[in-house]
mmCIF file with all atom_site columns, C-alpha atoms in Angstrom:
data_model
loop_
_atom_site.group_PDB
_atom_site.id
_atom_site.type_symbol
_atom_site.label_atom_id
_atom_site.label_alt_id
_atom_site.label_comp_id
_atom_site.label_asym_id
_atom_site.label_entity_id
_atom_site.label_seq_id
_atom_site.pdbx_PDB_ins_code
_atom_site.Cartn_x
_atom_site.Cartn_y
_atom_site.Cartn_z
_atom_site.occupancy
_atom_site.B_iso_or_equiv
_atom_site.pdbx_formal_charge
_atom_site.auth_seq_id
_atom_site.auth_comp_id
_atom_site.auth_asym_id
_atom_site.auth_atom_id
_atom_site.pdbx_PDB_model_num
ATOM 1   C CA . UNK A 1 1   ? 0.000   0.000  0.000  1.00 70.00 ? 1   UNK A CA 1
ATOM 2   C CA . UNK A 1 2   ? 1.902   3.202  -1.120 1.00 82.00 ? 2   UNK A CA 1
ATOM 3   C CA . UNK A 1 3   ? 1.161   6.880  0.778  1.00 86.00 ? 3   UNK A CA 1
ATOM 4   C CA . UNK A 1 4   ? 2.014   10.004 -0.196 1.00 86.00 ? 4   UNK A CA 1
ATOM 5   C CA . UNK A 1 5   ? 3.065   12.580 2.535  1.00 85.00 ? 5   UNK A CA 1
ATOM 6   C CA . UNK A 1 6   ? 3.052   16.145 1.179  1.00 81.00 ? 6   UNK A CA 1
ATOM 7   C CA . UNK A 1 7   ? 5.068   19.125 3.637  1.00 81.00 ? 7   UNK A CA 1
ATOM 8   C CA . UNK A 1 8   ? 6.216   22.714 2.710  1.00 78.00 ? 8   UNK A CA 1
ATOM 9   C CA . UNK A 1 9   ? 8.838   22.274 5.330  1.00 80.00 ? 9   UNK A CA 1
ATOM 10  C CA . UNK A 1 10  ? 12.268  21.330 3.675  1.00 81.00 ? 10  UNK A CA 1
ATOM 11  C CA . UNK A 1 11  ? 13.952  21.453 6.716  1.00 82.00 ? 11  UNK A CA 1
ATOM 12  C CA . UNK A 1 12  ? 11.938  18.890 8.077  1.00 83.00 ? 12  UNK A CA 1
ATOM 13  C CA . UNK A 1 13  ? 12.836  16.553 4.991  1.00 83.00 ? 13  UNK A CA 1
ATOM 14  C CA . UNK A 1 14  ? 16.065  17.273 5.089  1.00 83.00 ? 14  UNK A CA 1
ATOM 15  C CA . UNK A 1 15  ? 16.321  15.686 8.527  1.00 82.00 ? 15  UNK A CA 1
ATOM 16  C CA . UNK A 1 16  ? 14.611  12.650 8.137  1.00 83.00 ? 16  UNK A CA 1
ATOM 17  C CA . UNK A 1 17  ? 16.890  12.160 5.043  1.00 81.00 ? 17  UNK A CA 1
ATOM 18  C CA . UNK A 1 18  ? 20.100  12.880 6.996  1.00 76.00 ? 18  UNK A CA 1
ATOM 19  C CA . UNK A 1 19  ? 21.276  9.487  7.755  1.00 65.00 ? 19  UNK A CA 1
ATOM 20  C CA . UNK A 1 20  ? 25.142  10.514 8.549  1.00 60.00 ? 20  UNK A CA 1
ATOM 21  C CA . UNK A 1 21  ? 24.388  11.769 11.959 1.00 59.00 ? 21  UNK A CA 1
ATOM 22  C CA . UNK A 1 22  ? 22.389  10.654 14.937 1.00 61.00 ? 22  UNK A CA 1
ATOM 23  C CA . UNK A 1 23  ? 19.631  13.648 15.123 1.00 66.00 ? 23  UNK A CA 1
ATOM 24  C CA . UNK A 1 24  ? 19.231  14.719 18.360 1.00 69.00 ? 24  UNK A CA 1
ATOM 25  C CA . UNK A 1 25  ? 15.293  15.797 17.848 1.00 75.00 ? 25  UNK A CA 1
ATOM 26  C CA . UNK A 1 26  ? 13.462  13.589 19.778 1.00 76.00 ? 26  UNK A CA 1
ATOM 27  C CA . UNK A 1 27  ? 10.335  14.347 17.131 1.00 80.00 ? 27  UNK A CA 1
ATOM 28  C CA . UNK A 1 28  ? 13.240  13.233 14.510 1.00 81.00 ? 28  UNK A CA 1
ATOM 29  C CA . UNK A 1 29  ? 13.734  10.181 16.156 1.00 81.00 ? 29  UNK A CA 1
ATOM 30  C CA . UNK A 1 30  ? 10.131  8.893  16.541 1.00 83.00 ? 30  UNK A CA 1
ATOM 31  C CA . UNK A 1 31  ? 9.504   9.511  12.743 1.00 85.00 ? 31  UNK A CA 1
ATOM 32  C CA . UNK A 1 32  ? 12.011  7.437  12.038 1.00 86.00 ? 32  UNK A CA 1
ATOM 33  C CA . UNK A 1 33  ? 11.216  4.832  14.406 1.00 86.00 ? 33  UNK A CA 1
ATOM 34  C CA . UNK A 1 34  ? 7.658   4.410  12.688 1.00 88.00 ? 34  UNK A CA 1
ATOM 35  C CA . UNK A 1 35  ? 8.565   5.285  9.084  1.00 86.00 ? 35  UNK A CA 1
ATOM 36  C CA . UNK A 1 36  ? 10.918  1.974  9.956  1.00 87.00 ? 36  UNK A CA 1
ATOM 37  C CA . UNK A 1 37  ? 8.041   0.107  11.482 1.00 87.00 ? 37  UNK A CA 1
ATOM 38  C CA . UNK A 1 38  ? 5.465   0.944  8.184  1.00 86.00 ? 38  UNK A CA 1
ATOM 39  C CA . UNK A 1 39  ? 8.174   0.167  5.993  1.00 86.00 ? 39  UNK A CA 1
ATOM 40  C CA . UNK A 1 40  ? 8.939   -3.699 7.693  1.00 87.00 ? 40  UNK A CA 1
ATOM 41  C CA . UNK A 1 41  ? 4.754   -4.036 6.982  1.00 87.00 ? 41  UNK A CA 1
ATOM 42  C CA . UNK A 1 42  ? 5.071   -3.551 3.336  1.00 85.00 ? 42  UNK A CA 1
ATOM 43  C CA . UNK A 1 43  ? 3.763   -0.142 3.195  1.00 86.00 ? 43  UNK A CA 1
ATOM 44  C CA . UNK A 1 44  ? 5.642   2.167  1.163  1.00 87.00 ? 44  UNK A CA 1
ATOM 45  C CA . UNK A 1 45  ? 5.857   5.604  2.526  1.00 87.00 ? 45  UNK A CA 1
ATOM 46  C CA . UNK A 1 46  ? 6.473   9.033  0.012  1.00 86.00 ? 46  UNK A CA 1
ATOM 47  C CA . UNK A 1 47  ? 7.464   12.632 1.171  1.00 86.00 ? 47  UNK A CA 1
ATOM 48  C CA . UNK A 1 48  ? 6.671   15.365 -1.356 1.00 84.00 ? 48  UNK A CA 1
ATOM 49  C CA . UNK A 1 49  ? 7.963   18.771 -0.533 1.00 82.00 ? 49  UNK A CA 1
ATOM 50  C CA . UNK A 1 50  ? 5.197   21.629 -2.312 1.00 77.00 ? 50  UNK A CA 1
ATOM 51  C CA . UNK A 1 51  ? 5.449   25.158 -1.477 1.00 71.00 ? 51  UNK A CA 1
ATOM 52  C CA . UNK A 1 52  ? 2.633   26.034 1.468  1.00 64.00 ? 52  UNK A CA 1
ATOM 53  C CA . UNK A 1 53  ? 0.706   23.409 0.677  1.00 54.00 ? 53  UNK A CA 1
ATOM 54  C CA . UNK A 1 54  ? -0.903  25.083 -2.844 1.00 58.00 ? 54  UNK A CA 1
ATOM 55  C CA . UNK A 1 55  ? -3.099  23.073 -4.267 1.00 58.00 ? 55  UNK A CA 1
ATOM 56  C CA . UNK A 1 56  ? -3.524  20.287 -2.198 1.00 59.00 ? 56  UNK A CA 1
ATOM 57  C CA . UNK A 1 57  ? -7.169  19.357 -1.537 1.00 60.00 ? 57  UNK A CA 1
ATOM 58  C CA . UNK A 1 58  ? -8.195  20.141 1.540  1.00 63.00 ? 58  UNK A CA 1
ATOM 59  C CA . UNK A 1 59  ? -5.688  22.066 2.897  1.00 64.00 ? 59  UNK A CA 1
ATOM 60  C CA . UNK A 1 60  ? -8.221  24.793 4.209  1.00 65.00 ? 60  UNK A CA 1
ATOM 61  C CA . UNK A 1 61  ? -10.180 21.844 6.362  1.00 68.00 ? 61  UNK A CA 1
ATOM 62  C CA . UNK A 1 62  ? -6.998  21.099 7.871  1.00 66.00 ? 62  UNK A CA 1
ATOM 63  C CA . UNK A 1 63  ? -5.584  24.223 8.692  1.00 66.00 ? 63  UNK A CA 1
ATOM 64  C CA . UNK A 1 64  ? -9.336  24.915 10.554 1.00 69.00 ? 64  UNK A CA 1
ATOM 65  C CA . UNK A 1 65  ? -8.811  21.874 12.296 1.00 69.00 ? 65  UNK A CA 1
ATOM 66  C CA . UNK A 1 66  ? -5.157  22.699 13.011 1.00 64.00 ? 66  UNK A CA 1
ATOM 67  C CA . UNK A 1 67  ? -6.406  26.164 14.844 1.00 66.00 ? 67  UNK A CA 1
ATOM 68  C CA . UNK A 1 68  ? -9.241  24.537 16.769 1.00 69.00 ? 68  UNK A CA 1
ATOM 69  C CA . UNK A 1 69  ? -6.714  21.999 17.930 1.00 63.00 ? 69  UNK A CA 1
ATOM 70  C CA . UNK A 1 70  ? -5.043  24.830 19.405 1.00 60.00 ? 70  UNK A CA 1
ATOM 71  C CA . UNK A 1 71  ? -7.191  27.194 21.144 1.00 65.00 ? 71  UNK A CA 1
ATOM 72  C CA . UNK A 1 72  ? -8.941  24.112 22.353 1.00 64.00 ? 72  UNK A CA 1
ATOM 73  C CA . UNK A 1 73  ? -9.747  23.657 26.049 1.00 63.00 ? 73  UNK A CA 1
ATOM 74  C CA . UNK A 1 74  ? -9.837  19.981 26.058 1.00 62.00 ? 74  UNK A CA 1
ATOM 75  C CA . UNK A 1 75  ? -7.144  18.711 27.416 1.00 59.00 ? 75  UNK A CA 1
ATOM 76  C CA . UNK A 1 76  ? -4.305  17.422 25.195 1.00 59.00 ? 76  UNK A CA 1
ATOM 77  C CA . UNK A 1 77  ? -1.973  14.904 25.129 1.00 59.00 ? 77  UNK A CA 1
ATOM 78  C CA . UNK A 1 78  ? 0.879   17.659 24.189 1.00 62.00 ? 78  UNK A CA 1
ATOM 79  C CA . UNK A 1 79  ? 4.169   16.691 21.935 1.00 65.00 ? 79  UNK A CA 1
ATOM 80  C CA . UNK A 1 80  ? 7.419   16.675 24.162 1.00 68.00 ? 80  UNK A CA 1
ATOM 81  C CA . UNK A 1 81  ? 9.637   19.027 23.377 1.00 71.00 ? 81  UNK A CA 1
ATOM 82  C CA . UNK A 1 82  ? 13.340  17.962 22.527 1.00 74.00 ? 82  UNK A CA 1
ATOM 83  C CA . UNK A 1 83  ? 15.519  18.861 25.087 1.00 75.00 ? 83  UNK A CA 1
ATOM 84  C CA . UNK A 1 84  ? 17.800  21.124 22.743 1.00 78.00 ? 84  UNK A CA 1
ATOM 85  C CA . UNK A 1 85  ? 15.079  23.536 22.010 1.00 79.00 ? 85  UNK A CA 1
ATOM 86  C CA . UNK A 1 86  ? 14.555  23.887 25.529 1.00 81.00 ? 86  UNK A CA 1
ATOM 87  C CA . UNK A 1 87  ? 18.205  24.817 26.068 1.00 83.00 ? 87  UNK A CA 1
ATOM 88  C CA . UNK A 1 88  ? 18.279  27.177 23.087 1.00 82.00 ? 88  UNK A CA 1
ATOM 89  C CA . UNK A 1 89  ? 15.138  28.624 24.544 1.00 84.00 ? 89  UNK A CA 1
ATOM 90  C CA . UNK A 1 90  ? 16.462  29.129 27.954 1.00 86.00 ? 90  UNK A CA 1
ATOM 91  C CA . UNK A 1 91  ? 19.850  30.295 26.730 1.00 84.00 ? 91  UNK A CA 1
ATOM 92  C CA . UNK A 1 92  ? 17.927  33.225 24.541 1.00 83.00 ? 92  UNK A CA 1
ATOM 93  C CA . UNK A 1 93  ? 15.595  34.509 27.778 1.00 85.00 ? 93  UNK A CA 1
ATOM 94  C CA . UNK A 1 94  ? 18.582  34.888 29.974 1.00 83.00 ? 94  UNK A CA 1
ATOM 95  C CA . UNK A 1 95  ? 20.243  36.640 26.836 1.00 79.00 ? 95  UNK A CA 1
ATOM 96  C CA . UNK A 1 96  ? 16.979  38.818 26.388 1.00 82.00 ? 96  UNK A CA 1
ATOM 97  C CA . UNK A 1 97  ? 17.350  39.284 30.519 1.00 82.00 ? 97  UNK A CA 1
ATOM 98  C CA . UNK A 1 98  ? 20.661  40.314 30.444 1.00 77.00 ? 98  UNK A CA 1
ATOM 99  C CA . UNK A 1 99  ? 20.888  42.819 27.708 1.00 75.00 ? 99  UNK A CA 1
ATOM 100 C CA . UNK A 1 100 ? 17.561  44.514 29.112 1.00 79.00 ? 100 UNK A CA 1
ATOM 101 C CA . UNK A 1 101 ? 19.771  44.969 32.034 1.00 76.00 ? 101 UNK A CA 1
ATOM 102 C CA . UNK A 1 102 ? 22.434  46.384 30.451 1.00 69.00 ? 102 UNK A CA 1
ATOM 103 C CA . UNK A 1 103 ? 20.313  49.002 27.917 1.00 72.00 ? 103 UNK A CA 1
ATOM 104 C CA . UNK A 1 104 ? 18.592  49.926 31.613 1.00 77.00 ? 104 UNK A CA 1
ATOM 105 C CA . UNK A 1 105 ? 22.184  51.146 33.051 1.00 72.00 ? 105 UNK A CA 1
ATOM 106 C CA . UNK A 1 106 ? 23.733  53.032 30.824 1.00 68.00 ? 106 UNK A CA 1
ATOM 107 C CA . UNK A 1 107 ? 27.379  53.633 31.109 1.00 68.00 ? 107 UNK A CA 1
ATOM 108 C CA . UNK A 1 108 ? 29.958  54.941 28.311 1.00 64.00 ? 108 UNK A CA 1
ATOM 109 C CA . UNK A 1 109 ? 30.420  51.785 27.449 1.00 67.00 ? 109 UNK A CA 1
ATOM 110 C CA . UNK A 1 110 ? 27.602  51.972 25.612 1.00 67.00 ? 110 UNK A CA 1
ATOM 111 C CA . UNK A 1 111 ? 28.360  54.354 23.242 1.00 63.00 ? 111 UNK A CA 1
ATOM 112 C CA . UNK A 1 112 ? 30.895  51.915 21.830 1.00 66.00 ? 112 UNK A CA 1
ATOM 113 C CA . UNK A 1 113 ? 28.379  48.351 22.398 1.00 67.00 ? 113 UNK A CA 1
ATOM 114 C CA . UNK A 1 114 ? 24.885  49.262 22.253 1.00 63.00 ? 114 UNK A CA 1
ATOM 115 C CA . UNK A 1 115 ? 23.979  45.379 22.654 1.00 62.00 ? 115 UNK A CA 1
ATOM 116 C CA . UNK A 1 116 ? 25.159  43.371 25.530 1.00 60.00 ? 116 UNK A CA 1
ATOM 117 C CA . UNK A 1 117 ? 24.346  40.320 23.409 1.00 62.00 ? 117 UNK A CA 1
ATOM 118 C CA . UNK A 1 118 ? 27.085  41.124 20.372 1.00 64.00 ? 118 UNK A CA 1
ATOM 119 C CA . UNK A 1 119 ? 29.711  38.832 20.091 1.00 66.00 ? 119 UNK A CA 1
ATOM 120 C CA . UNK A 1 120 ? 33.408  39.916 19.753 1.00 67.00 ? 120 UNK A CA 1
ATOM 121 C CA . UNK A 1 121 ? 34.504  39.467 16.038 1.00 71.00 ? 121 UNK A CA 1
ATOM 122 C CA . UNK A 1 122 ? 37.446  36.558 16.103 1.00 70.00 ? 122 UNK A CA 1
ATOM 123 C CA . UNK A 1 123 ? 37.372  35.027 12.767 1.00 70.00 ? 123 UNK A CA 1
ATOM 124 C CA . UNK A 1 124 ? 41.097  35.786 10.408 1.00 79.00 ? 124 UNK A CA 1
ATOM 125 C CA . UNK A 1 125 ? 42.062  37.790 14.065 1.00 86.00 ? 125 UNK A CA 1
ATOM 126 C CA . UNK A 1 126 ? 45.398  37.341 15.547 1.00 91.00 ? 126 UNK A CA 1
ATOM 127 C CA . UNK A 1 127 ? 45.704  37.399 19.955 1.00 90.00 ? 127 UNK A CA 1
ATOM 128 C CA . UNK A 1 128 ? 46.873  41.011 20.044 1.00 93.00 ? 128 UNK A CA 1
ATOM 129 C CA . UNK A 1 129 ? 44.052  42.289 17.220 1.00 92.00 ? 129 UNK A CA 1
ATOM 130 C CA . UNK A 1 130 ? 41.357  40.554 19.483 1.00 89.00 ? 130 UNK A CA 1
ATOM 131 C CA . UNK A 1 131 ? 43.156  42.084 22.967 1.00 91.00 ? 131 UNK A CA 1
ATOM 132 C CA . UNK A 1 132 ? 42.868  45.599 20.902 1.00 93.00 ? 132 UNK A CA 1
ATOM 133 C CA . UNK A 1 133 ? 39.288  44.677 19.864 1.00 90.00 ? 133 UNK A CA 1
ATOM 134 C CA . UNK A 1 134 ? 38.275  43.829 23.366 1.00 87.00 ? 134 UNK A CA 1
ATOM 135 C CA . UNK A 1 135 ? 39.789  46.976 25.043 1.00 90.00 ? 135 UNK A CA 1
ATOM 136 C CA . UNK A 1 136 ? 38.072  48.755 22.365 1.00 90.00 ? 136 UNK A CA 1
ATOM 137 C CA . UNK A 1 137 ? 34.799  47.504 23.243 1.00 86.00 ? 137 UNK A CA 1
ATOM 138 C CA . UNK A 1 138 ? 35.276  48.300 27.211 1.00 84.00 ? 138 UNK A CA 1
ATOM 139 C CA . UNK A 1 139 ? 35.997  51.907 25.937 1.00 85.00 ? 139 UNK A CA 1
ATOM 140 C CA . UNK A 1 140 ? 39.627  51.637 28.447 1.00 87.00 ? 140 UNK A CA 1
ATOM 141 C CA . UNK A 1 141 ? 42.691  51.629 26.468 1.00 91.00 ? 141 UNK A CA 1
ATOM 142 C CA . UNK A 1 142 ? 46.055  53.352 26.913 1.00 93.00 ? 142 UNK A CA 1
ATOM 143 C CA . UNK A 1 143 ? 45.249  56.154 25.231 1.00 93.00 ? 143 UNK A CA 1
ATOM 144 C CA . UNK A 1 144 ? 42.244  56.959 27.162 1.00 93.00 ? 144 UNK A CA 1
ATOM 145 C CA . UNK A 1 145 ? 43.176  55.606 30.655 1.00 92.00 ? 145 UNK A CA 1
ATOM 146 C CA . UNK A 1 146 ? 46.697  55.720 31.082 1.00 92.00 ? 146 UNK A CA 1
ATOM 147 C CA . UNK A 1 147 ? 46.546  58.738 32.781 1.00 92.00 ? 147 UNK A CA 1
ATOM 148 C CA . UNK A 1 148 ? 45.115  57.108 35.690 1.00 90.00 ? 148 UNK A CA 1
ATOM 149 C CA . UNK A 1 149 ? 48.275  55.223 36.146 1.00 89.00 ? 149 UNK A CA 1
ATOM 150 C CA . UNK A 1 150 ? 50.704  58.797 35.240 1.00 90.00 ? 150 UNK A CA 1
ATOM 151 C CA . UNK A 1 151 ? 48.378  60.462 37.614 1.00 91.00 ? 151 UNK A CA 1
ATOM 152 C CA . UNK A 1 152 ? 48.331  63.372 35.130 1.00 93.00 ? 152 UNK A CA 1
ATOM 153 C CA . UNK A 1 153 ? 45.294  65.449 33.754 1.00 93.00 ? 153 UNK A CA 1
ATOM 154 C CA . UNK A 1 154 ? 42.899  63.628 31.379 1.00 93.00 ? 154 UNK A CA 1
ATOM 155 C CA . UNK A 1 155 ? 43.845  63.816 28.033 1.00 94.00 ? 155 UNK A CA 1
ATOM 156 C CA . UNK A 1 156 ? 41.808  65.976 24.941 1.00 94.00 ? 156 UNK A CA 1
ATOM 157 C CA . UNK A 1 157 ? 41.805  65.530 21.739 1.00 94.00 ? 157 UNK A CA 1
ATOM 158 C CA . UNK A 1 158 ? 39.971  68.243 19.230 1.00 93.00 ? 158 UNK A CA 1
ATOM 159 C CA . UNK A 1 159 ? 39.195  70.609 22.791 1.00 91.00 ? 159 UNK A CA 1
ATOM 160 C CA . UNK A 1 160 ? 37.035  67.440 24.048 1.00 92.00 ? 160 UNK A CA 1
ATOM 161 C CA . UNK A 1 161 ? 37.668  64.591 26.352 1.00 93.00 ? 161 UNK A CA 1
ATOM 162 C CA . UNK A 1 162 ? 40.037  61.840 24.829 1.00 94.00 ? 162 UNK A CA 1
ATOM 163 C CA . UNK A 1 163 ? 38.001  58.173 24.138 1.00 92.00 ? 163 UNK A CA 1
ATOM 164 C CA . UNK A 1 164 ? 37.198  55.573 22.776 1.00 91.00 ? 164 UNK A CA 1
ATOM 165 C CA . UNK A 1 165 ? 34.113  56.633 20.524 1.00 90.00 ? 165 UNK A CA 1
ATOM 166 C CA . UNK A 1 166 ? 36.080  59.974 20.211 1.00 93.00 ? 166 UNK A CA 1
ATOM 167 C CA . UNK A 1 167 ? 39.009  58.282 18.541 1.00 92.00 ? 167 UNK A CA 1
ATOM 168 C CA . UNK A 1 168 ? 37.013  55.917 16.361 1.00 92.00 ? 168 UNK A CA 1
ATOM 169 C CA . UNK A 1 169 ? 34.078  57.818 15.215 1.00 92.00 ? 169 UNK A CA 1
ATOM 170 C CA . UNK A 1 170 ? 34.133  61.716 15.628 1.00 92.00 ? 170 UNK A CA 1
ATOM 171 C CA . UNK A 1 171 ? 37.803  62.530 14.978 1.00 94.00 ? 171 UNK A CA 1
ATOM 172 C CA . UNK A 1 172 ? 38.444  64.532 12.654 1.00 93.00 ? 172 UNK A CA 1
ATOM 173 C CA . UNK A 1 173 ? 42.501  63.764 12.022 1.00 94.00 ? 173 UNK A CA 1
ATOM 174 C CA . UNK A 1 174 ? 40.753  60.225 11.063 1.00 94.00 ? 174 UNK A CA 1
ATOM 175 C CA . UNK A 1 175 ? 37.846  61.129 9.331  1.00 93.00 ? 175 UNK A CA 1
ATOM 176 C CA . UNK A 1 176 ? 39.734  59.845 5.627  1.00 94.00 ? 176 UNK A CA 1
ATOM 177 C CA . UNK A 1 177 ? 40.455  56.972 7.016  1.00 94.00 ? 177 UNK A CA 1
ATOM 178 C CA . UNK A 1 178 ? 36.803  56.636 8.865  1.00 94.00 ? 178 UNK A CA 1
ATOM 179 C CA . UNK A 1 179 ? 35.525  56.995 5.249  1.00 94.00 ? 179 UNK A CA 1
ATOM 180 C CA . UNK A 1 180 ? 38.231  54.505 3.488  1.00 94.00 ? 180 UNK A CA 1
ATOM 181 C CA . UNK A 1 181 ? 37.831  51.690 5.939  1.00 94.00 ? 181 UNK A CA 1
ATOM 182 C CA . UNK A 1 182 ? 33.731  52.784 6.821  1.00 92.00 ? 182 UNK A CA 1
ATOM 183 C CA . UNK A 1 183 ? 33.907  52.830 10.294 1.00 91.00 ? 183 UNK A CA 1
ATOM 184 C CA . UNK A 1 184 ? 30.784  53.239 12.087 1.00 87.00 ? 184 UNK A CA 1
ATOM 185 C CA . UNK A 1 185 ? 29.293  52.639 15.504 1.00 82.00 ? 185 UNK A CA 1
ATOM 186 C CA . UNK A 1 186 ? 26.750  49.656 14.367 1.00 79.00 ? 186 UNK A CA 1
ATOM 187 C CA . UNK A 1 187 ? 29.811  47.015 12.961 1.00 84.00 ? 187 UNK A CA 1
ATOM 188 C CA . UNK A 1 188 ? 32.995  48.555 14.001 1.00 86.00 ? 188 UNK A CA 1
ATOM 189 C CA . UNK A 1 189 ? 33.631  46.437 16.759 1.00 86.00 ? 189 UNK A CA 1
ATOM 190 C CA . UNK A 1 190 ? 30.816  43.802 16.088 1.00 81.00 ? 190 UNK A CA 1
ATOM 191 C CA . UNK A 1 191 ? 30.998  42.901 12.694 1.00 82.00 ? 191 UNK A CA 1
ATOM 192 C CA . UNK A 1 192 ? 33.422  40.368 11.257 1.00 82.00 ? 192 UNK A CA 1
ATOM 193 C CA . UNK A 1 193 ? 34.234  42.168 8.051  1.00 82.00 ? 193 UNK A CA 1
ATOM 194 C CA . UNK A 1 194 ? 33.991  45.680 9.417  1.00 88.00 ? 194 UNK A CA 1
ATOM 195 C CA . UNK A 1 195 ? 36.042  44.768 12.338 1.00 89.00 ? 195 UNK A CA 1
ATOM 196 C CA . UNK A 1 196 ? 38.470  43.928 10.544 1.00 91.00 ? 196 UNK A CA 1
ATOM 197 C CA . UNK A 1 197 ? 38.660  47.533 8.629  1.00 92.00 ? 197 UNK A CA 1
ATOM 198 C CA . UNK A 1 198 ? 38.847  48.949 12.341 1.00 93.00 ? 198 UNK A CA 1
ATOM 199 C CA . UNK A 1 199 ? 41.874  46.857 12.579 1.00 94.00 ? 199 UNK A CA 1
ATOM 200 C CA . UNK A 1 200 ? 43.220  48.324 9.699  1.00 94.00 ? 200 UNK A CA 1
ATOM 201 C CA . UNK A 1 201 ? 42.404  51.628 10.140 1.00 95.00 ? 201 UNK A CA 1
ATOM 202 C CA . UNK A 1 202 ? 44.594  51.571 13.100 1.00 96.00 ? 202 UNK A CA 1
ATOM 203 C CA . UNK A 1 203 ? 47.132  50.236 11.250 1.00 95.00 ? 203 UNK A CA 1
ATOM 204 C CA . UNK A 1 204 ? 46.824  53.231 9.161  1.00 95.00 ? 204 UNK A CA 1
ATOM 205 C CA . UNK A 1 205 ? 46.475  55.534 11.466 1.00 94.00 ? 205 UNK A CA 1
ATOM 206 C CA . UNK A 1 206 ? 49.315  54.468 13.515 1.00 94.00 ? 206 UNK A CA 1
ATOM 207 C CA . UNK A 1 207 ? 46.992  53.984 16.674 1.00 94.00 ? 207 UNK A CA 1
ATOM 208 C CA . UNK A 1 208 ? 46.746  50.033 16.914 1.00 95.00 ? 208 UNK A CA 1
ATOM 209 C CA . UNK A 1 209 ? 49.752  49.385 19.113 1.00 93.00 ? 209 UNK A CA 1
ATOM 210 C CA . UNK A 1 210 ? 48.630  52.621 21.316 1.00 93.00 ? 210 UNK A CA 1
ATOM 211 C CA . UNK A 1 211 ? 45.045  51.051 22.491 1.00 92.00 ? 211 UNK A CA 1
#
């Protein structure tokens, strides 16, 4: 007896077709397990992939049922969710948590990171390139903070305090070189590609072994 399955999920096909790895979706898993037990009955089983189910007769009746099914208030026997998705899940809230905390205490850091959440650019990066990266982001380098250590006056730059979103982004000695490499506050230190360009501006600029 042959049956067609039809899905507008290729994701979902592309899993169940992935035999090189063990899938770790438990929903995965149990498809499997009973596409296995069909197929050992002499049923054969067919997986058509159409885009949002046009055309297929029907459709409408099942997407009703599929929306009574879930503002019902019968009680359900509810699919388990796979343990992954309820790590990923987790891991996002306290991410969510976190960066509401930060946006709600603002500090000067944040005129270099706006988003607590953005991770720091390490891809084609040597050690000292991410060390410069990650001092950037703090908005505490040398240049900015070493006269806490001299115990000298606070250092200017164009009549205004001397830092870190000062030197990268309103300049005006770097402002070619802000142009040539685009340098701006949204991917300068975030951004794989652009973060790189800060990295060269430096270079450029003669600045990178002074952060």
């Amino acid at each position: 007896q042959d049956h067609v399955i039809y899905t507008d999920s290729m994701s979902v096909i592309q899993a169940l077709t992935n035999t090189a790895k063990r899938n770790k979706n438990e929903i995965i898993r149990n498809t499997l397990i009973l596409y296995t037990e069909l197929v050992s009955t002499n049923k054969k089983i067919s997986i058509t992939w159409i885009p949002s189910h046009q055309g297929i007769t029907g459709n409408a009746q099942a997407d009703l049922r599929a929306k009574e099914a879930a503002t019902s208030q019968t009680e359900q026997h509810p699919t388990p969710i796979p343990l992954q998705e309820i790590i990923h899940y987790e891991k996002e809230k306290i991410k969510e948590e976190w960066n509401n905390i930060w946006k709600s205490k603002p500090t000067k850091i944040h005129s270099v990171i706006t988003n607590f959440s953005q991770d720091i650019p390490r891809g084609h990066m040597n050690r000292k390139e991410r060390i410069v990266l990650s001092r950037l982001r703090t908005g505490h380098c040398k240049m900015t903070h070493e006269f806490l250590i001299k115990k000298t006056d606070p250092p200017l730059c164009c009549e205004a305090p001397l830092t870190v979103h000062h030197l990268l982004y309103d300049c005006q000695k770097f402002s070619t070189q802000r142009l040539k490499f685009k340098i701006n506050s949204n991917t300068a230190l975030t951004s794989e590609k652009y973060a790189r360009n800060t990295i060269e501006s430096l270079n450029e600029t003669n600045l990178f072994h002074k952060i």
